[in-house]
Amino acid sequence: MWWLLVLEAIVALGLFVFVIWWTMFSGKKKNDSNKED
């Protein structure tokens, strides 16, 4: 059942990328009102 490992890796990678994207999105929204760069 190698496909199970592949599926698990894809799900883990997807969750990892989603968490990073969500954190960046939330951070950008918070820093939007503070434009001092």
PDB file of C-alpha atoms in Angstrom:
ATOM      1  CA  MET A   1       0.000   0.000   0.000  1.00  0.00           C
ATOM      2  CA  TRP A   2       2.520   2.597  -1.138  1.00  0.00           C
ATOM      3  CA  TRP A   3      -0.321   4.847  -2.288  1.00  0.00           C
ATOM      4  CA  LEU A   4      -1.386   5.212   1.350  1.00  0.00           C
ATOM      5  CA  LEU A   5       2.016   6.702   2.200  1.00  0.00           C
ATOM      6  CA  VAL A   6       1.827   8.988  -0.829  1.00  0.00           C
ATOM      7  CA  LEU A   7      -1.686  10.103   0.124  1.00  0.00           C
ATOM      8  CA  GLU A   8      -0.592  10.760   3.698  1.00  0.00           C
ATOM      9  CA  ALA A   9       2.419  12.764   2.491  1.00  0.00           C
ATOM     10  CA  ILE A  10       0.224  14.829   0.158  1.00  0.00           C
ATOM     11  CA  VAL A  11      -2.279  15.553   2.929  1.00  0.00           C
ATOM     12  CA  ALA A  12       0.494  16.507   5.357  1.00  0.00           C
ATOM     13  CA  LEU A  13       2.132  18.746   2.755  1.00  0.00           C
ATOM     14  CA  GLY A  14      -1.205  20.332   1.897  1.00  0.00           C
ATOM     15  CA  LEU A  15      -1.953  21.044   5.546  1.00  0.00           C
ATOM     16  CA  PHE A  16       1.561  22.435   6.042  1.00  0.00           C
ATOM     17  CA  VAL A  17       1.237  24.792   3.067  1.00  0.00           C
ATOM     18  CA  PHE A  18      -2.294  25.770   4.117  1.00  0.00           C
ATOM     19  CA  VAL A  19      -1.167  26.648   7.643  1.00  0.00           C
ATOM     20  CA  ILE A  20       1.725  28.747   6.305  1.00  0.00           C
ATOM     21  CA  TRP A  21      -0.549  30.492   3.769  1.00  0.00           C
ATOM     22  CA  TRP A  22      -3.191  31.144   6.434  1.00  0.00           C
ATOM     23  CA  THR A  23      -0.558  32.573   8.818  1.00  0.00           C
ATOM     24  CA  MET A  24       0.853  34.828   6.100  1.00  0.00           C
ATOM     25  CA  PHE A  25      -2.663  35.927   5.087  1.00  0.00           C
ATOM     26  CA  SER A  26      -3.629  36.749   8.672  1.00  0.00           C
ATOM     27  CA  GLY A  27      -0.312  38.531   9.255  1.00  0.00           C
ATOM     28  CA  LYS A  28      -0.735  40.603   6.100  1.00  0.00           C
ATOM     29  CA  LYS A  29      -4.225  41.613   7.185  1.00  0.00           C
ATOM     30  CA  LYS A  30      -2.921  42.683  10.598  1.00  0.00           C
ATOM     31  CA  ASN A  31       0.020  44.619   9.143  1.00  0.00           C
ATOM     32  CA  ASP A  32      -2.215  46.320   6.579  1.00  0.00           C
ATOM     33  CA  SER A  33      -3.230  49.055   9.043  1.00  0.00           C
ATOM     34  CA  ASN A  34       0.408  49.636  10.012  1.00  0.00           C
ATOM     35  CA  LYS A  35       2.188  50.794   6.849  1.00  0.00           C
ATOM     36  CA  GLU A  36       5.559  51.997   8.114  1.00  0.00           C
ATOM     37  CA  ASP A  37       7.784  49.986   5.781  1.00  0.00           C
TER      38      ASP A  37
END
